[in-house]
Coordinates of C-alpha atoms in Angstrom, one line a residue:
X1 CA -34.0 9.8 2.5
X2 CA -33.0 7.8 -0.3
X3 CA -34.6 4.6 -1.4
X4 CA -33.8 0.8 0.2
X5 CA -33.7 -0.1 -3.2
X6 CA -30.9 2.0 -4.1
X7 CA -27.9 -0.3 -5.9
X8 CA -24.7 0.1 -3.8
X9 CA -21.9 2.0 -5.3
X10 CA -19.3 0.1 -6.5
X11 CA -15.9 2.3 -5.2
X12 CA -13.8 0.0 -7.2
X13 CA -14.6 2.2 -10.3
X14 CA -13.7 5.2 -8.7
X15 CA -9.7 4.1 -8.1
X16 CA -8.7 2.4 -11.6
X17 CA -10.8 5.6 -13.3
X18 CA -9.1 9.2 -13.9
X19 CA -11.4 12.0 -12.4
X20 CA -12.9 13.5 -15.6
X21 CA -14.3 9.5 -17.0
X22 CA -16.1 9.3 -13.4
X23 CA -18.0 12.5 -13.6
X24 CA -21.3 12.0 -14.8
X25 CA -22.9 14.3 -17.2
X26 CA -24.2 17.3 -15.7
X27 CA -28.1 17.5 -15.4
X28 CA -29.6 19.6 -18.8
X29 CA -30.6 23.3 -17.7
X30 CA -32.6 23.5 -20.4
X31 CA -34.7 20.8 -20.2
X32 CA -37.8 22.9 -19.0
X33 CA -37.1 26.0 -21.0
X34 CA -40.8 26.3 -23.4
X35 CA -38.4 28.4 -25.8
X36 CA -39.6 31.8 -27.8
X37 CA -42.9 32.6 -26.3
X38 CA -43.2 35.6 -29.2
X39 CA -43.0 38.2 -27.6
X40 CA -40.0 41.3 -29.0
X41 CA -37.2 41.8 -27.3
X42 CA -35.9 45.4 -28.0
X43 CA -32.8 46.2 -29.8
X44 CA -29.4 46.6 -28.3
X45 CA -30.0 50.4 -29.7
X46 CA -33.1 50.8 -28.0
X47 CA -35.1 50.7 -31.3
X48 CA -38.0 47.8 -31.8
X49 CA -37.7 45.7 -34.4
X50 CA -40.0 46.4 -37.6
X51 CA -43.1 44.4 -37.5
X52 CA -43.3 41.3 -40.5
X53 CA -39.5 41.4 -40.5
X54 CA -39.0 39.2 -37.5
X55 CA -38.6 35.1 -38.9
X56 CA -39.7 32.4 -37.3
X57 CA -37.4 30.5 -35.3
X58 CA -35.6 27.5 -37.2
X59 CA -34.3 23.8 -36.0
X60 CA -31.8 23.8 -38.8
X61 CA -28.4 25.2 -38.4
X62 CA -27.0 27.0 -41.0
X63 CA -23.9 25.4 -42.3
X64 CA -21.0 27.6 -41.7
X65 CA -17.8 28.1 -43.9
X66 CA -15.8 25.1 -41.6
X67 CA -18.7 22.8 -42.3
X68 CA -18.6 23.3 -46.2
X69 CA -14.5 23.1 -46.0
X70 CA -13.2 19.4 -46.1
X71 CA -11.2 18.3 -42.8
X72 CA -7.9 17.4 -43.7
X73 CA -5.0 16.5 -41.8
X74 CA -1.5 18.5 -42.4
X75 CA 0.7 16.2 -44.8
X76 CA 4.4 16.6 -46.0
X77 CA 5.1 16.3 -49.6
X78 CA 5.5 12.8 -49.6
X79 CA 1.7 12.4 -48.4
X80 CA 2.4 11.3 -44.8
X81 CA 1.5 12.6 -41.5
X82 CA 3.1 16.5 -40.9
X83 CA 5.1 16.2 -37.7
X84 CA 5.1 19.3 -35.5
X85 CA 7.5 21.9 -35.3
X86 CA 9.5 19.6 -33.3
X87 CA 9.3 16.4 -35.2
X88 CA 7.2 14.8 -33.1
X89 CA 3.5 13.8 -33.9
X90 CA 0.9 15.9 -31.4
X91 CA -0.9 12.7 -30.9
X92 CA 1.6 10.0 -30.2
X93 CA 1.2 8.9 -26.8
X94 CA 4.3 8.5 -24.2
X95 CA 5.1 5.1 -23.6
X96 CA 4.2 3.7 -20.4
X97 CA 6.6 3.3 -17.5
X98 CA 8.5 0.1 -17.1
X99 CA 7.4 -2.3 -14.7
X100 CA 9.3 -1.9 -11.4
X101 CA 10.9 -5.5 -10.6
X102 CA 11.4 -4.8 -7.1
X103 CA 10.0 -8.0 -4.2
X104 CA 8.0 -6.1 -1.5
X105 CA 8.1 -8.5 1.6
X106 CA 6.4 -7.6 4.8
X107 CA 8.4 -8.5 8.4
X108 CA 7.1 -8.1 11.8
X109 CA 9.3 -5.4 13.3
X110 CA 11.0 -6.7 15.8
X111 CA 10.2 -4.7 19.0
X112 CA 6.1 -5.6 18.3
X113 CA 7.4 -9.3 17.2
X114 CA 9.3 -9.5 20.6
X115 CA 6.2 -7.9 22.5
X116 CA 3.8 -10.6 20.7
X117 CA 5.9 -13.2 21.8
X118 CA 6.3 -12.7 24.7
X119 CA 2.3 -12.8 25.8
X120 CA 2.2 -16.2 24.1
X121 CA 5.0 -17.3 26.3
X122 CA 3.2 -16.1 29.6
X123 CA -0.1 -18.0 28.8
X124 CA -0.9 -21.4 28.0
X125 CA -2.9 -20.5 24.9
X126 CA -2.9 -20.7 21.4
X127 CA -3.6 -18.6 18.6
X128 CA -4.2 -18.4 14.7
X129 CA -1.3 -17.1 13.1
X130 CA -3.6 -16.0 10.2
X131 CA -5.2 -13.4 12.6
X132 CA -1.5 -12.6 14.3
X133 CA -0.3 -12.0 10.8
X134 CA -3.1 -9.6 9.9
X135 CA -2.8 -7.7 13.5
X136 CA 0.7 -7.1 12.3
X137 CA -0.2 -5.9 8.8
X138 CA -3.0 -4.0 10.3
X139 CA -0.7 -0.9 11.9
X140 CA 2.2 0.2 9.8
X141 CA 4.4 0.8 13.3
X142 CA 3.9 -3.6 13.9
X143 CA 5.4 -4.1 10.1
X144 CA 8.8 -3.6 8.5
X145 CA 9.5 -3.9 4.5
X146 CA 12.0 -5.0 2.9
X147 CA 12.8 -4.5 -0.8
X148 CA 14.5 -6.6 -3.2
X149 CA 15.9 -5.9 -6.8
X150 CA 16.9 -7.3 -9.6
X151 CA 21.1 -6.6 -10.4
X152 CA 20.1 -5.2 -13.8
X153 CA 17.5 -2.6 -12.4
X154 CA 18.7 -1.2 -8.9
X155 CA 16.9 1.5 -7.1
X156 CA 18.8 4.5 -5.5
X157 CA 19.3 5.9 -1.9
X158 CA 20.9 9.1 -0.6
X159 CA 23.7 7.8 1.7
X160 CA 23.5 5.0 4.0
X161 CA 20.1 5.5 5.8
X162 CA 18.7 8.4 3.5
X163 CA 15.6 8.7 1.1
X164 CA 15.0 5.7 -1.6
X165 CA 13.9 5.8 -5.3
X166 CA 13.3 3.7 -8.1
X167 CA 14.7 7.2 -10.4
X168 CA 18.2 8.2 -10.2
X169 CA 17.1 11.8 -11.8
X170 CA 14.8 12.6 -9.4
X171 CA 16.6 12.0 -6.5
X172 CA 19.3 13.9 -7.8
X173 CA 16.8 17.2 -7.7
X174 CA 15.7 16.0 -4.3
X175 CA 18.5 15.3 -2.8
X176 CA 19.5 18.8 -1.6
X177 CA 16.3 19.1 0.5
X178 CA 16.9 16.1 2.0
X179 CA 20.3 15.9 3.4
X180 CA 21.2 19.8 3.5
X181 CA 21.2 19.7 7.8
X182 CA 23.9 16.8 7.1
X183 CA 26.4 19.0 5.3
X184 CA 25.5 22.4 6.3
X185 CA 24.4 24.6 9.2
X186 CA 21.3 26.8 9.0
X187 CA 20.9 30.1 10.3
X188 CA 17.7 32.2 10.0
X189 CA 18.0 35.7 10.9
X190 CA 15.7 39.0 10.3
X191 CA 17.0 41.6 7.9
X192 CA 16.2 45.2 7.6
X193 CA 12.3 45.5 6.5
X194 CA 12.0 46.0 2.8
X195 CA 11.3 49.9 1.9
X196 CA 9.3 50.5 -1.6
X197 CA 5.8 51.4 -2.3
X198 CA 4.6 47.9 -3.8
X199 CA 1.1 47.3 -4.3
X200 CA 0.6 43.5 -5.8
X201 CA 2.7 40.5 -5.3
X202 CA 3.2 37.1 -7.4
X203 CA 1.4 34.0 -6.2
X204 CA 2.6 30.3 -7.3
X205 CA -1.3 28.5 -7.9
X206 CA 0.1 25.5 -7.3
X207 CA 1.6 25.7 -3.7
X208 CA 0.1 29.4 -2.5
X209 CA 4.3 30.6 -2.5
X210 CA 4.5 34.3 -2.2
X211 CA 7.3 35.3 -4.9
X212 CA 7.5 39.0 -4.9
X213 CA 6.5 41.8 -7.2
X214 CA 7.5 41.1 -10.6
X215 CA 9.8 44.1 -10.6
X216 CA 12.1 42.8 -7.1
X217 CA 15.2 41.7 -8.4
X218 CA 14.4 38.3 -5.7
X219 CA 11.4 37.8 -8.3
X220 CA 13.5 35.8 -10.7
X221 CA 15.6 33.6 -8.7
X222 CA 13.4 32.8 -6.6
X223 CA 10.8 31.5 -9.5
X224 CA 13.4 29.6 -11.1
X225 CA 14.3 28.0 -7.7
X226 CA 10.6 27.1 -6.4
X227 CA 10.5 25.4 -10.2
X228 CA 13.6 23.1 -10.0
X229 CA 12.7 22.0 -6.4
X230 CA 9.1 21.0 -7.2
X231 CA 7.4 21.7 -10.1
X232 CA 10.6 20.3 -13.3
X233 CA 9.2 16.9 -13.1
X234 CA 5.6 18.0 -14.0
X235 CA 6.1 20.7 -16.4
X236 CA 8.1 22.8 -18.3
X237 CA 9.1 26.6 -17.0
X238 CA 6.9 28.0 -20.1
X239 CA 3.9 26.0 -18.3
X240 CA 4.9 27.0 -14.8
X241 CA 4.9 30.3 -15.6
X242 CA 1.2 30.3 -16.6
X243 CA 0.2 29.4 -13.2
X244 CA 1.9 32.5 -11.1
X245 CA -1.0 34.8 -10.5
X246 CA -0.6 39.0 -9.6
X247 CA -2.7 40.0 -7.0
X248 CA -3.1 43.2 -5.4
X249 CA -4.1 42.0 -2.2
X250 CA -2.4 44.7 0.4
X251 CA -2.8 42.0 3.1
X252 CA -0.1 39.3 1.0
X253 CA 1.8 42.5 0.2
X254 CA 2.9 42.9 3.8
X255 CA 2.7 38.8 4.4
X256 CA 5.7 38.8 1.2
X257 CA 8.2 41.4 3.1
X258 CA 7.9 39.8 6.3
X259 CA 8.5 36.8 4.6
X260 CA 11.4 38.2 2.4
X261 CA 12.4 39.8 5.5
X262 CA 14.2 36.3 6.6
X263 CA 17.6 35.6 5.8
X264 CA 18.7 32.1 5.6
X265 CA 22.6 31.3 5.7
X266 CA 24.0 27.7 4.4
X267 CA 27.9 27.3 5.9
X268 CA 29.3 24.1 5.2
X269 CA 30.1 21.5 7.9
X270 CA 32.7 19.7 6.0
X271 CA 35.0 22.1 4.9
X272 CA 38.1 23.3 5.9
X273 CA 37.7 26.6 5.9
X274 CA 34.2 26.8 6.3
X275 CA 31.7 28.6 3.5
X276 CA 28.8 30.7 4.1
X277 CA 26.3 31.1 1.2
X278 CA 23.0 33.7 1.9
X279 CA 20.7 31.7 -0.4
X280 CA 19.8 28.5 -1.1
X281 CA 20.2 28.2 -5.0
X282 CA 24.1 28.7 -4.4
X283 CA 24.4 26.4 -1.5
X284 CA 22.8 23.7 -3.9
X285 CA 25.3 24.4 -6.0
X286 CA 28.2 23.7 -3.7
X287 CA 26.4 20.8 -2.6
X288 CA 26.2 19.5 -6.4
X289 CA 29.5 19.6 -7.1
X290 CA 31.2 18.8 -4.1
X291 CA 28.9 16.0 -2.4
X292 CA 26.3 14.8 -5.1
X293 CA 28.2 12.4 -7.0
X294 CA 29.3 10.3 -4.3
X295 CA 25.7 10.8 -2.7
X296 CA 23.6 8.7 -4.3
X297 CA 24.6 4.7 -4.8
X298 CA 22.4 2.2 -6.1
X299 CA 21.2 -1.1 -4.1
X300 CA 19.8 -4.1 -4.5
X301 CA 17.7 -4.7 -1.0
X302 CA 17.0 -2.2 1.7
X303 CA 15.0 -2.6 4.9
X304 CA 12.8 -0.1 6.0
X305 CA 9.9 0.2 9.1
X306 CA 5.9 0.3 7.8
X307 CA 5.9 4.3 8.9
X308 CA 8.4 5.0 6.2
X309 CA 7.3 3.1 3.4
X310 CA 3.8 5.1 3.3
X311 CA 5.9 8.4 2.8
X312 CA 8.3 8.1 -0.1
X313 CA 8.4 10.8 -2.3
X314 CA 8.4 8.0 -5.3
X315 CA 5.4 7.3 -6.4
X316 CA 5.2 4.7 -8.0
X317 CA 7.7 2.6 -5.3
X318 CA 5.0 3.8 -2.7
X319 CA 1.9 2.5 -5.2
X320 CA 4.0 -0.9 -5.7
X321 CA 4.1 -1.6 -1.4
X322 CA 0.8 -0.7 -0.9
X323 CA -0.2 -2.8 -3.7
X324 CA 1.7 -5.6 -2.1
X325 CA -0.2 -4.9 1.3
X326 CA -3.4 -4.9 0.0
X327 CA -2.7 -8.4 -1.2
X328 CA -0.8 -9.2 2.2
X329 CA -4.0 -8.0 4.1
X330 CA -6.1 -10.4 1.9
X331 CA -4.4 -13.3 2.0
X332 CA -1.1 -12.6 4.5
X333 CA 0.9 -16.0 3.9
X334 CA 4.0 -15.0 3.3
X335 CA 3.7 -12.5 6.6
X336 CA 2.3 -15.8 8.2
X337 CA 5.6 -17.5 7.0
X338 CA 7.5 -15.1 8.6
X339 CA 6.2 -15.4 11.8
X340 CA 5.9 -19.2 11.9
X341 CA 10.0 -19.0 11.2
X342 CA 10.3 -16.3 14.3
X343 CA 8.0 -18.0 17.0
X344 CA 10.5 -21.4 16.3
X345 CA 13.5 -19.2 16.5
X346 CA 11.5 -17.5 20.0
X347 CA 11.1 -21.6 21.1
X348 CA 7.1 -21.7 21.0
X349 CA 5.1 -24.3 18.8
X350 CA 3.6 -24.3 15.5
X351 CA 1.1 -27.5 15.3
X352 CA -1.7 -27.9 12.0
X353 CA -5.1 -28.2 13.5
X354 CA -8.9 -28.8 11.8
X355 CA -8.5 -27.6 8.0
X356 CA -5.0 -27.9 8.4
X357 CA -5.0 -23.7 10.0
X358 CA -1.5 -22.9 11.9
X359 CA -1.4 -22.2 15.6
X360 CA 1.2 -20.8 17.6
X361 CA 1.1 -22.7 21.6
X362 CA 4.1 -22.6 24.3
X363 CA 3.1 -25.9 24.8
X364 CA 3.8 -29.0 22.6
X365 CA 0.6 -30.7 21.5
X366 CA 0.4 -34.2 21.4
X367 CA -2.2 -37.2 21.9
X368 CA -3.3 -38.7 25.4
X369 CA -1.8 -41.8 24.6
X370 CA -2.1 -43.4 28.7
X371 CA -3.6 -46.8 29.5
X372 CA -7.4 -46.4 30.6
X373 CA -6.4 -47.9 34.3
X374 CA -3.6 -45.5 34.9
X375 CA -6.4 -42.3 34.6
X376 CA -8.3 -41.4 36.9
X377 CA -12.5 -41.6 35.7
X378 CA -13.1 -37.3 35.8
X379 CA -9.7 -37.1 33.5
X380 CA -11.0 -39.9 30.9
X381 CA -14.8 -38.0 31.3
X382 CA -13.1 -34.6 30.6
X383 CA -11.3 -36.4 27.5
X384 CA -14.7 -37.6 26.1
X385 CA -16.8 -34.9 26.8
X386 CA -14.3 -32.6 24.9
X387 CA -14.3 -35.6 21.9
X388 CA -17.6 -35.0 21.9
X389 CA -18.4 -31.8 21.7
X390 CA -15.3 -29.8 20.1
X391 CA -14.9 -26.0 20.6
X392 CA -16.6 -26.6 23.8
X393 CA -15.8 -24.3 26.5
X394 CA -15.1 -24.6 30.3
X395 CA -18.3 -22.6 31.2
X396 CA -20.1 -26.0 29.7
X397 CA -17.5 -28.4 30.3
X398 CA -18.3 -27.8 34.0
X399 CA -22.5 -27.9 33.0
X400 CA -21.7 -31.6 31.3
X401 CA -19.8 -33.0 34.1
X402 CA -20.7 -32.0 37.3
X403 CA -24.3 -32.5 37.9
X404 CA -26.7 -34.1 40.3
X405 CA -24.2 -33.1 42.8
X406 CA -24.7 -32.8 46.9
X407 CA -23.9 -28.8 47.8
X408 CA -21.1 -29.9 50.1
X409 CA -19.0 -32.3 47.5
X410 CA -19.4 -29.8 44.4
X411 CA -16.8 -27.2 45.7
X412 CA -14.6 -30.0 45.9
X413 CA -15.5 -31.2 42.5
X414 CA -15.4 -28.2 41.1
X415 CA -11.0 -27.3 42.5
X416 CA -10.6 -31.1 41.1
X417 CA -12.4 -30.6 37.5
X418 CA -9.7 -27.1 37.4
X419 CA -6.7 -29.0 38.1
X420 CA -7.3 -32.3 35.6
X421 CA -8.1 -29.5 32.9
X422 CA -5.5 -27.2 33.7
X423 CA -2.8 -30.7 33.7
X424 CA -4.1 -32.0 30.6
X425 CA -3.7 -28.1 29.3
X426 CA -0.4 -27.5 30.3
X427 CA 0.6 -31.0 28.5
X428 CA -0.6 -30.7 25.5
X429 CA -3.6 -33.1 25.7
X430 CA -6.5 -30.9 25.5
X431 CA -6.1 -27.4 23.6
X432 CA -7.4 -24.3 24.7
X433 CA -7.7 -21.3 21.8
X434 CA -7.7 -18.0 23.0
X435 CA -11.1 -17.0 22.7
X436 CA -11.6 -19.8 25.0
X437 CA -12.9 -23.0 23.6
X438 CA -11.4 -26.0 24.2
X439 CA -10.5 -29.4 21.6
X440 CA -8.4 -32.2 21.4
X441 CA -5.2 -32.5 19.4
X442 CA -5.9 -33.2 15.5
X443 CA -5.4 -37.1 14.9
X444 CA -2.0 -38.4 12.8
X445 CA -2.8 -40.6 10.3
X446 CA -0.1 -43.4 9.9
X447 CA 0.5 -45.8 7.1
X448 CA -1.1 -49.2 7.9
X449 CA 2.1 -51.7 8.2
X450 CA 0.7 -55.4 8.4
X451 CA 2.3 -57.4 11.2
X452 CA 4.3 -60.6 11.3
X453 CA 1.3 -63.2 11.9
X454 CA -0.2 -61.6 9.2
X455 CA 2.5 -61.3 6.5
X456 CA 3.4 -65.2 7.4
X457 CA -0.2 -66.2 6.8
X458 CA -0.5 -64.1 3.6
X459 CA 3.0 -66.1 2.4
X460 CA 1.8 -69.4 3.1
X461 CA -1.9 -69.2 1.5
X462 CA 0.0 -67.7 -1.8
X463 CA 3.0 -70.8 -1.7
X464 CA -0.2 -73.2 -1.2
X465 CA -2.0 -71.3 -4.5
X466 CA 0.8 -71.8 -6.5
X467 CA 1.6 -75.5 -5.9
X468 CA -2.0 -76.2 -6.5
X469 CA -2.2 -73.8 -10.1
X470 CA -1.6 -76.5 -13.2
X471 CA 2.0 -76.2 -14.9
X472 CA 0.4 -75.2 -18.5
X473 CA -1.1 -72.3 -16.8
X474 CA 2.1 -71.5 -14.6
X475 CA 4.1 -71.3 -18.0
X476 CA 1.8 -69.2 -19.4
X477 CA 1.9 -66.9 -16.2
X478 CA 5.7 -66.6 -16.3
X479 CA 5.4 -66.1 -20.0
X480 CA 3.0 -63.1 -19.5
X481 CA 5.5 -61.5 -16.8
X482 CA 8.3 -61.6 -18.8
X483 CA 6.9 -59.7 -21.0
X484 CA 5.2 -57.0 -18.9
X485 CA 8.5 -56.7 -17.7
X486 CA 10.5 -56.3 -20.7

């Protein structure tokens, strides 16, 4: 079990970290190992060694011939750094991506919004919108995002409603897996099994694809497909070719002809007459040259639902939402925002309460503002009790107020203590939260304006100051005004 005392791992390292940093060294194999205990160890000939011959074991390493040559670096004739073969220095690092300028801002999606609302509406509750705005951010099916550009830097999108990203390139090489069922039909179909004595196949490392026996003629086309759907991003085809495997694994064998077995034909939807292609690589090309161009248009804003936005092919637009959410979830003002604006729209309330927090009510909160005479004495005792104790609820709202009370007059009470709370409830005297509690509506402070009696009075003692002041010192009063003034 491991120790109490054990410090807590800190998983922050472990995302802002590459793989190989975070590994720690690996435990020495050696570390018991007593070395040479002296006895021979026969020859690889069989022969034992002659006796006095053997040396003893040395701690010094013999210098070889790299240790005794000097470690220069390849220079041109001029005494600067040799470039590579292709002029590039081996050790100059790529620059780093530009910064996408792309606004992420969370929405409620509207059928969640519209479900939200209308629970508020049906009660006579109200509720934090900091913890309606995190239950929104919490599911990505309660959240839409919407994504805004600058002019200068636009992102792409296939279409009207297709696939979005921040590289024009790479949806390009996409964009033929993702809207081939909108401009052609697919048929799959069984061919003829595949005759020939093969006995290993061609496996892609990287994705487990099956490619064929080196020697099929569908070997080659169907490498350099697989590489210019997935893999031209990463790598060059040299590298890509170091990771196809040969195995001789009869059971993949007869996995690759039933595999190669299927036939898929492309014919075009949107032409006049119709095409058929048997393979893919040459229905891409029709689709490059007749529907590509006028594919892909760049945008300044889209809007898309929280289900979406976690599966984007680019990368780094998906890293820049969820970076945006896991602020949102931290502090969610702006989704707050969005809701306040929505629940105005939906014609519920938004009032400030303790430490200023926003709550959404269907009822307008205001103060109890009625003479004393005009209330009855349980609705002024319910009014002070709740002064007096806030957050209380109506378990011990009930405790406080009805006691010492005859069994046949506290049913009574009891209906009459419901229906004073549940009037002063419904208009907006008393507050109940929805976990609950109960509390009066948060005082307005209002400027302090002095009334007639007193700003008469205030005139009169300063007209009777003045007459009585000497006229040396009222000079030299005016004198100093004038002045300040100027």
């Amino acid at each position: 079990m491991p120790s109490e005392n054990t410090e807590p791992i800190d998983l922050l390292d472990l995302k802002l970290l590459p793989a190989w940093v975070k590994e720690a060294p690996d435990a020495n194999e050696y570390a018991h190992h007593e070395g040479d205990t002296g006895e021979e160890r026969p020859r690889r000939d069989g022969r034992r060694p002659r006796e006095g011959k053997r040396r003893p074991p040395s701690t010094e390493r013999r210098p070889s011939r790299s240790d005794k040559r000097p470690q220069r670096r390849p220079q041109d004739r001029h005494g600067g750094d040799r470039p590579d073969s292709r002029g590039q220095d081996r050790h100059r690092e790529a620059p780093p991506p530009k910064a996408l300028e792309i606004a992420v801002r969370f929405q409620p999606h509207p059928p969640a919004f519209e479900s939200v609302a209308a629970q508020i509406k049906g009660e006579a509750l109200a509720y934090s919108l900091f913890s309606l705005a995190r239950l929104f951010l919490q599911k990505p099916e309660r959240y839409d995002v919407h994504l805004t550009a600058k002019p200068e830097s636009p992102f792409y999108q296939l279409g009207e409603n297709g696939a979005i990203s921040s590289d024009r390139a790479a949806l390009e090489n996409n964009a033929f897996r993702f809207a081939q069922n909108d401009f052609y039909k697919i048929d799959i179909t069984q061919s003829e099994p595949i005759k020939g004595n093969f006995t290993s196949v061609a496996r892609d490392r990287l994705s487990g694809t099956l490619l064929g026996p080196t020697n099929h003629h569908a070997y080659q086309p169907r490498l350099r497909t697989l590489y210019e759907q997935r893999f031209s991003r990463r790598m060059s085809f040299a590298d890509y070719q170091r990771q196809i495997e040969i195995v001789s694994d009869p059971a993949l064998v007869e996995q690759w002809k039933e595999e190669a077995r299927t036939v898929t034909t492309f014919t075009t939807l949107q032409e006049e007459p119709p095409v058929a292609f048997t393979n893919a690589a040459d229905a891409e090309k029709n689709f490059r040259q007749k529907h590509l161009p006028n594919f892909v248009r760049a945008i300044s804003e889209t809007t898309m639902d929280g289900v979406t936005s976690r599966t984007i092919g680019d990368r780094r637009l998906r890293s820049l939402i969820e970076e945006a959410w896991s602020t949102q979830t931290r502090s969610p003002s702006q989704m707050m925002q969005e809701l306040a604006n929505r629940f105005r729209e939906a014609g519920l309330q938004i009032f400030r309460h303790r430490k200023g927090m926003l709550f959404v009510t269907p009822i307008r909160v205001r103060q109890f503002v009625h003479e004393q005479t005009s209330v009855s004495e349980q609705v002024r005792g319910i009014l002070d009790a709740v002064a007096a104790n806030a957050r209380i609820n109506r378990k011990d709202l009930a405790e406080k107020l009805l006691v010492d009370l005859a069994p046949e007059e506290a049913d009574a009470r009891k209906i009459a203590l419901a229906s004073d709370l549940r009037w002063l409830i419904s208009e907006g005297y008393v507050i109940e939260f929805n976990d609950g509690s109960l509390d009066l509506p948060r005082a307005k402070v209002k400027p302090q304006i002095p009334s007639v009696e007193a700003a008469v009075s205030a005139a009169e003692e300063s007209t009777s100051t003045q007459s009585e002041t000497p006229a040396a010192e009222t000079a030299a009063s005016t004198e100093e005004a004038e002045i300040g003034g100027s």
